[in-house]
Coordinates of C-alpha atoms in Angstrom, one line a residue:
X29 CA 0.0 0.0 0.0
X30 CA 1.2 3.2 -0.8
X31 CA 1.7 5.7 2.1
X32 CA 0.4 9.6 2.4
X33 CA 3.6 11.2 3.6
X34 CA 3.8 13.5 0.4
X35 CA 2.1 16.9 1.0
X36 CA 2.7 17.8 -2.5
X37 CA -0.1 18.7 -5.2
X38 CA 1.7 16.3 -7.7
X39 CA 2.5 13.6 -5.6
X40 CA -1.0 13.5 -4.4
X41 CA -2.4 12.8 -7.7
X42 CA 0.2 10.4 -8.1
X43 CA -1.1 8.6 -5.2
X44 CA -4.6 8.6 -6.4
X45 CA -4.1 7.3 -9.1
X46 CA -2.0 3.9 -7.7
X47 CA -4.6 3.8 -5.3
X48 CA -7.6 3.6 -8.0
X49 CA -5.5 0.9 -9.8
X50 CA -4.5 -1.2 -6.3
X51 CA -8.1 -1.3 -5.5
X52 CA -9.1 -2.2 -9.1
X53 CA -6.8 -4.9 -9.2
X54 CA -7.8 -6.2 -5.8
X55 CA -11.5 -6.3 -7.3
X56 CA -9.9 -8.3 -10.4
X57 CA -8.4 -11.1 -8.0
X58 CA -12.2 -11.4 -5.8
X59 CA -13.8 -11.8 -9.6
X60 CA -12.1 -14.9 -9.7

């Protein structure tokens, strides 16, 4: 899992966005 110790506008995005595909790919794996 990916930490929030980055306080930066760019960062954050950056986190959003590995967290949207983590959770996606979590909901792939309970599909099968």
């Amino acid at each position: 899992m990916y930490e929030q110790h980055f306080h930066w506008p760019p960062f954050g995005s950056i986190e959003l966005i590995c967290g949207s595909m983590f959770s996606g790919k979590t909901e792939e794996l309970l599909r099968r």
